[in-house]
Amino acid sequence: MAKVSVLESQLLDEYFRCERALSIHKHALAQNDLKGYISVKKIGGRKYHYLQWREGSKVCSKYIKAEELERIYSSLEERKQHQSSIRNLKKSIRQLEKVLGRKLIEEYRSAV
Amino acid sequence: MKNTEVPFKEEFERFLSCLKEAECLDYVIIIGSWAEYVYQESGLLHSFEATMKTLDLDFLIPNLRKPAKKVDLVKIAKKYQFIYDEHADDRTSRFYGRDEFEVEFLIQQRGSGVLSSVKSHIGVYPMQLTHLDMLSTFSTKVPYESFEVWIPWPEAYVTHKMIINTRRGMKAAADHEKIEHLMPYLNREKVRLIFNSLTKKEQGLFMSFQKDFNIIMM
């Protein structure tokens, strides 16, 4: 196994951590199947919340009960966080692959 | 490294908040790179600037059976939007925050032979490693932001890195840099105190490191 510099070892460490984290966030996103956004409509002076999402070209809508609102807001927020993390991690992995090279990464994969 | 430059500072503090809510902060010790950051921020090492090279957060659990009343840290961490995962091979616990922020727990390995996963009273399965005792024996509580956290003495932190250097593989060179960076700030009397508490094997590893890298700690 070729000797690596301090910087390369830290970047390799970072690479493998990003890979692990990407897998975790992808799995968490797959577990969270709630999609869409919440739209608020005012009818007769009262506010009604609807979960809206797209299926193909069609926009679907479902009324959200008051007691479910917090849970749904929370799930949608979590979903956004996972999507953002996945985007950032994929970008980091691409950048690290460019810097380190795939050959070095594969050589050290078994050492981690 | 200045406050504003530390990546994942927010994640670090969010996990500390989670531990605080779980009333677990007193039962874990911050080790690894984040301990160096706390040395800097708490003022424990005057004018020291941490080099934050790894972003994973490691905690040492000194006593598996503390607190006396068991806590479900996993449940509380999920409330703080940390993802919980157990390693497929050895069932050790990890938490994941935003992007690649990762949290691990460790305990001192007892005995030798096959390692089996044990659940701590804070509700996680820590990874078992050798030579960790010195980090808990020689530790101190310091203020950090709105928290009070346990960290190893810098002298214990460095002694530990010296002792484990030969098993660190590709991280050995990075650890060597950290040792050299911290050396000017250490109290040599404390190093001697720690050295005297080590096993013969650990003392041998310490002396070998000194000799191999021409670093004289005592």
Coordinates of C-alpha atoms in Angstrom, one line a residue:
Chain A
M1 CA 0.0 0.0 0.0
A2 CA 1.5 3.4 -1.0
K3 CA 2.4 5.7 1.9
V4 CA 0.1 8.8 2.1
S5 CA 0.8 12.3 3.3
V6 CA -1.0 13.7 6.4
L7 CA -3.3 15.7 4.2
E8 CA -4.2 12.6 2.0
S9 CA -4.9 10.5 5.1
Q10 CA -7.3 13.2 6.4
L11 CA -9.0 13.5 3.0
L12 CA -9.3 9.7 2.8
D13 CA -10.9 9.7 6.3
E14 CA -13.2 12.4 5.2
Y15 CA -14.1 10.5 2.0
F16 CA -15.1 7.4 3.8
R17 CA -17.1 9.3 6.4
C18 CA -19.0 11.1 3.6
E19 CA -19.7 7.7 2.0
R20 CA -21.1 6.3 5.3
A21 CA -23.1 9.4 5.9
L22 CA -24.5 9.4 2.4
S23 CA -25.8 5.9 2.8
I24 CA -27.4 6.8 6.1
H25 CA -29.1 9.9 4.8
K26 CA -30.3 8.0 1.7
H27 CA -31.8 5.3 3.9
A28 CA -33.4 7.9 6.2
L29 CA -34.9 9.7 3.2
A30 CA -36.3 6.4 1.9
Q31 CA -38.0 5.8 5.3
N32 CA -39.6 9.2 5.1
D33 CA -42.2 8.9 2.3
L34 CA -44.0 12.2 3.0
K35 CA -43.6 14.5 0.0
G36 CA -44.9 17.9 -1.0
Y37 CA -45.5 21.1 0.9
I38 CA -48.1 22.6 3.1
S39 CA -50.5 25.2 1.7
V40 CA -52.8 27.3 3.9
K41 CA -56.2 28.3 2.8
K42 CA -58.5 30.7 4.5
I43 CA -62.1 29.8 4.3
G44 CA -64.8 31.7 6.2
G45 CA -62.2 33.3 8.4
R46 CA -60.6 30.0 9.4
K47 CA -57.3 28.6 8.3
Y48 CA -57.2 25.1 6.8
H49 CA -53.9 23.3 6.1
Y50 CA -53.4 21.0 3.1
L51 CA -50.5 18.8 2.2
Q52 CA -50.0 19.2 -1.6
W53 CA -47.8 17.2 -3.8
R54 CA -47.3 16.4 -7.5
E55 CA -48.0 13.1 -9.2
G56 CA -46.9 13.5 -12.8
S57 CA -48.6 16.6 -14.1
K58 CA -51.4 16.4 -11.4
V59 CA -51.3 18.3 -8.1
C60 CA -52.8 16.3 -5.3
S61 CA -54.1 17.7 -2.1
K62 CA -55.0 16.3 1.3
Y63 CA -56.5 18.1 4.3
I64 CA -54.3 18.0 7.4
K65 CA -56.0 17.7 10.8
A66 CA -54.9 20.2 13.4
E67 CA -53.4 17.4 15.6
E68 CA -51.3 16.1 12.7
L69 CA -50.0 19.5 11.6
E70 CA -46.8 19.6 13.8
R71 CA -45.9 16.0 12.8
I72 CA -46.2 16.7 9.1
Y73 CA -44.3 20.0 9.3
S74 CA -41.6 18.1 11.2
S75 CA -41.5 15.2 8.6
L76 CA -41.3 17.6 5.7
E77 CA -38.5 19.6 7.3
E78 CA -36.6 16.4 8.0
R79 CA -37.0 15.3 4.4
K80 CA -35.6 18.7 3.3
Q81 CA -32.6 18.2 5.6
H82 CA -31.9 14.8 4.3
Q83 CA -32.1 16.0 0.7
S84 CA -29.8 18.9 1.4
S85 CA -27.3 16.6 3.2
I86 CA -27.4 14.1 0.3
R87 CA -26.7 16.9 -2.2
N88 CA -23.8 18.2 -0.1
L89 CA -22.3 14.8 0.5
K90 CA -22.5 13.9 -3.2
K91 CA -20.7 17.1 -4.0
S92 CA -18.0 16.4 -1.3
I93 CA -17.5 12.9 -2.6
R94 CA -17.0 14.1 -6.2
Q95 CA -14.5 16.7 -5.0
L96 CA -12.6 14.2 -2.9
E97 CA -12.5 11.7 -5.7
K98 CA -11.0 14.3 -8.0
V99 CA -8.3 15.2 -5.5
L100 CA -7.4 11.7 -4.2
G101 CA -8.1 9.6 -7.3
R102 CA -10.2 6.5 -7.4
K103 CA -7.1 4.2 -7.3
L104 CA -5.9 5.5 -3.9
I105 CA -9.4 5.4 -2.5
E106 CA -9.9 1.8 -3.4
E107 CA -6.5 0.9 -2.2
Y108 CA -7.3 2.3 1.2
R109 CA -10.9 1.1 1.4
S110 CA -10.0 -2.2 3.0
A111 CA -7.7 -0.4 5.6
V112 CA -10.6 1.6 7.0
Chain B
M1 CA -9.0 28.1 14.3
K2 CA -11.4 30.9 15.0
N3 CA -15.0 30.3 16.1
T4 CA -16.5 31.3 12.8
E5 CA -14.3 28.9 10.9
V6 CA -15.1 25.7 12.7
P7 CA -17.4 23.6 10.5
F8 CA -20.2 21.8 12.2
K9 CA -19.9 23.9 15.4
E10 CA -23.7 24.2 15.3
E11 CA -24.0 20.4 15.1
F12 CA -21.6 19.9 17.9
E13 CA -23.6 22.2 20.2
R14 CA -26.9 20.7 19.1
F15 CA -25.6 17.3 20.2
L16 CA -24.4 18.7 23.5
S17 CA -27.9 20.1 23.9
C18 CA -29.3 16.7 23.3
L19 CA -27.0 15.2 25.9
K20 CA -27.9 18.0 28.3
E21 CA -31.6 17.3 27.9
A22 CA -30.9 13.6 28.5
E23 CA -29.0 14.5 31.6
C24 CA -26.0 12.6 30.2
L25 CA -23.4 15.4 29.9
D26 CA -21.8 14.4 33.2
Y27 CA -21.3 10.8 32.1
V28 CA -19.4 11.3 28.9
I29 CA -16.0 12.8 28.1
I30 CA -15.3 14.6 24.8
I31 CA -12.3 13.0 23.2
G32 CA -10.7 13.5 19.7
S33 CA -10.5 16.7 17.8
W34 CA -13.4 18.4 19.5
A35 CA -11.6 18.0 22.8
E36 CA -8.9 20.2 21.3
Y37 CA -11.5 22.8 20.3
V38 CA -12.8 22.8 23.8
Y39 CA -9.2 23.3 25.1
Q40 CA -9.1 26.4 22.9
E41 CA -12.6 27.8 23.7
S42 CA -12.6 27.1 27.5
G43 CA -9.3 28.8 27.9
L44 CA -7.8 25.7 29.5
L45 CA -4.8 26.2 27.2
H46 CA -4.0 29.9 27.0
S47 CA -3.5 31.0 23.3
F48 CA -3.9 27.5 22.0
E49 CA -5.5 27.3 18.6
A50 CA -7.0 23.9 17.7
T51 CA -6.5 22.4 14.3
M52 CA -9.9 20.9 13.5
K53 CA -9.0 18.3 10.9
T54 CA -11.7 15.6 11.5
L55 CA -15.3 16.4 12.1
D56 CA -16.5 13.3 13.8
L57 CA -17.4 13.7 17.5
D58 CA -16.2 11.0 19.8
F59 CA -17.3 10.5 23.4
L60 CA -15.7 8.3 26.0
I61 CA -18.1 6.6 28.4
P62 CA -16.1 6.1 31.6
N63 CA -18.7 3.9 33.3
L64 CA -21.2 1.8 31.5
R65 CA -23.6 1.8 34.5
K66 CA -23.9 5.5 34.9
P67 CA -26.3 7.3 35.3
A68 CA -27.9 5.0 37.8
K69 CA -31.3 5.6 36.1
K70 CA -31.1 4.4 32.5
V71 CA -31.7 7.0 29.8
D72 CA -32.9 6.6 26.2
L73 CA -30.5 8.9 24.4
V74 CA -31.5 7.4 21.0
K75 CA -35.1 8.7 21.5
I76 CA -33.9 12.2 22.6
A77 CA -31.4 12.4 19.8
K78 CA -34.1 11.6 17.2
K79 CA -36.1 14.6 18.6
Y80 CA -33.0 16.7 17.8
Q81 CA -33.0 15.2 14.3
F82 CA -30.0 13.0 14.7
I83 CA -30.2 9.7 12.8
Y84 CA -29.3 6.7 14.8
D85 CA -27.5 3.7 13.3
E86 CA -25.9 0.5 14.6
H87 CA -22.9 -0.9 12.8
A88 CA -23.8 -4.1 11.1
D89 CA -20.8 -6.1 12.2
D90 CA -20.5 -5.2 15.9
R91 CA -23.7 -3.3 16.7
T92 CA -21.8 -0.2 17.9
S93 CA -23.9 3.0 17.9
R94 CA -23.4 6.0 15.7
F95 CA -25.5 9.2 15.3
Y96 CA -25.5 11.3 12.2
G97 CA -26.3 15.0 11.9
R98 CA -26.2 17.3 9.0
D99 CA -24.0 16.2 6.0
E100 CA -21.1 14.1 7.3
F101 CA -21.3 15.0 11.0
E102 CA -20.9 11.7 12.9
V103 CA -21.0 10.9 16.6
E104 CA -19.4 7.8 18.2
F105 CA -19.1 6.4 21.7
L106 CA -16.2 4.5 23.1
I107 CA -15.4 2.6 26.3
Q108 CA -12.3 1.0 27.7
Q109 CA -12.0 -2.6 26.6
R110 CA -11.9 -5.0 29.6
G111 CA -10.0 -8.2 29.3
S112 CA -8.9 -9.6 25.9
G113 CA -10.4 -11.8 23.3
V114 CA -13.6 -11.5 21.4
L115 CA -15.3 -8.2 21.8
S116 CA -19.1 -8.3 22.3
S117 CA -21.4 -5.3 22.2
V118 CA -22.6 -4.0 25.6
K119 CA -25.3 -1.4 26.1
S120 CA -24.5 1.5 28.3
H121 CA -27.0 3.1 30.7
I122 CA -27.2 6.1 28.3
G123 CA -28.7 3.7 25.8
V124 CA -25.9 3.3 23.2
Y125 CA -23.6 0.5 22.3
P126 CA -20.1 1.9 22.5
M127 CA -17.0 0.7 20.7
Q128 CA -14.5 -1.0 22.9
L129 CA -10.8 0.1 22.6
T130 CA -7.7 -0.3 24.8
H131 CA -5.7 2.4 26.5
L132 CA -8.7 4.7 27.1
D133 CA -8.6 4.6 30.9
M134 CA -6.1 7.4 31.2
L135 CA -8.5 9.8 29.4
S136 CA -11.1 9.3 32.1
T137 CA -8.7 9.1 35.1
F138 CA -7.1 12.4 34.1
S139 CA -10.0 14.4 33.0
T140 CA -11.5 17.8 34.0
K141 CA -14.8 19.6 33.7
V142 CA -14.7 23.0 31.9
P143 CA -17.3 25.5 30.8
Y144 CA -18.1 25.7 27.1
E145 CA -20.8 28.0 25.9
S146 CA -23.8 27.2 28.0
F147 CA -22.5 23.8 28.9
E148 CA -20.2 22.2 31.4
V149 CA -18.3 19.4 29.6
W150 CA -15.7 16.8 30.6
I151 CA -12.5 16.6 28.6
P152 CA -9.2 14.8 29.2
W153 CA -6.3 16.7 30.5
P154 CA -4.3 17.8 27.5
E155 CA -1.4 15.8 28.9
A156 CA -3.5 12.7 29.0
Y157 CA -4.8 13.4 25.5
V158 CA -1.3 13.6 24.1
T159 CA 0.0 10.6 26.1
H160 CA -2.8 8.6 24.8
K161 CA -2.0 9.6 21.2
M162 CA 1.6 8.6 21.7
I163 CA 0.7 5.2 23.1
I164 CA -1.7 4.3 20.3
N165 CA 0.3 5.7 17.5
T166 CA 1.6 2.4 16.2
R167 CA -1.9 1.1 15.6
R168 CA -3.3 4.2 13.9
G169 CA -2.4 3.2 10.4
M170 CA -3.0 6.1 8.0
K171 CA -4.0 8.4 10.9
A172 CA -0.6 8.1 12.6
A173 CA 1.1 11.0 10.8
A174 CA -1.9 13.3 11.5
D175 CA -1.8 12.3 15.2
H176 CA 1.9 13.0 15.3
E177 CA 1.2 16.5 14.1
K178 CA -1.4 17.0 16.8
I179 CA 1.1 15.9 19.4
E180 CA 3.7 18.3 18.2
H181 CA 1.2 21.1 18.1
L182 CA 0.1 20.6 21.7
M183 CA 3.5 19.9 23.2
P184 CA 4.4 23.5 24.0
Y185 CA 1.3 23.9 26.1
L186 CA 1.7 20.8 28.3
N187 CA 2.7 20.6 32.0
R188 CA 5.6 18.2 32.3
E189 CA 4.8 17.4 35.9
K190 CA 1.3 16.2 34.8
V191 CA 2.9 14.1 32.1
R192 CA 5.1 12.5 34.6
L193 CA 2.1 11.8 36.9
I194 CA 0.2 10.2 34.0
F195 CA 3.3 8.2 32.9
N196 CA 3.6 6.7 36.4
S197 CA 0.0 5.5 36.3
L198 CA 0.5 3.6 33.0
T199 CA 1.0 -0.1 32.6
K200 CA 4.5 -1.4 31.8
K201 CA 3.4 -2.0 28.2
E202 CA 2.0 1.5 27.9
Q203 CA 5.1 3.0 29.4
G204 CA 7.1 1.1 26.8
L205 CA 5.0 2.4 23.9
F206 CA 5.4 5.9 25.3
M207 CA 9.2 5.7 25.5
S208 CA 9.3 4.1 22.0
F209 CA 7.4 7.0 20.6
Q210 CA 9.6 9.5 22.3
K211 CA 12.7 7.8 20.9
D212 CA 11.3 7.2 17.3
F213 CA 10.2 10.8 16.9
N214 CA 12.8 12.5 19.0
I215 CA 10.1 14.0 21.1
I216 CA 11.1 14.4 24.8
M217 CA 8.0 14.8 27.0
M218 CA 9.8 13.9 30.3

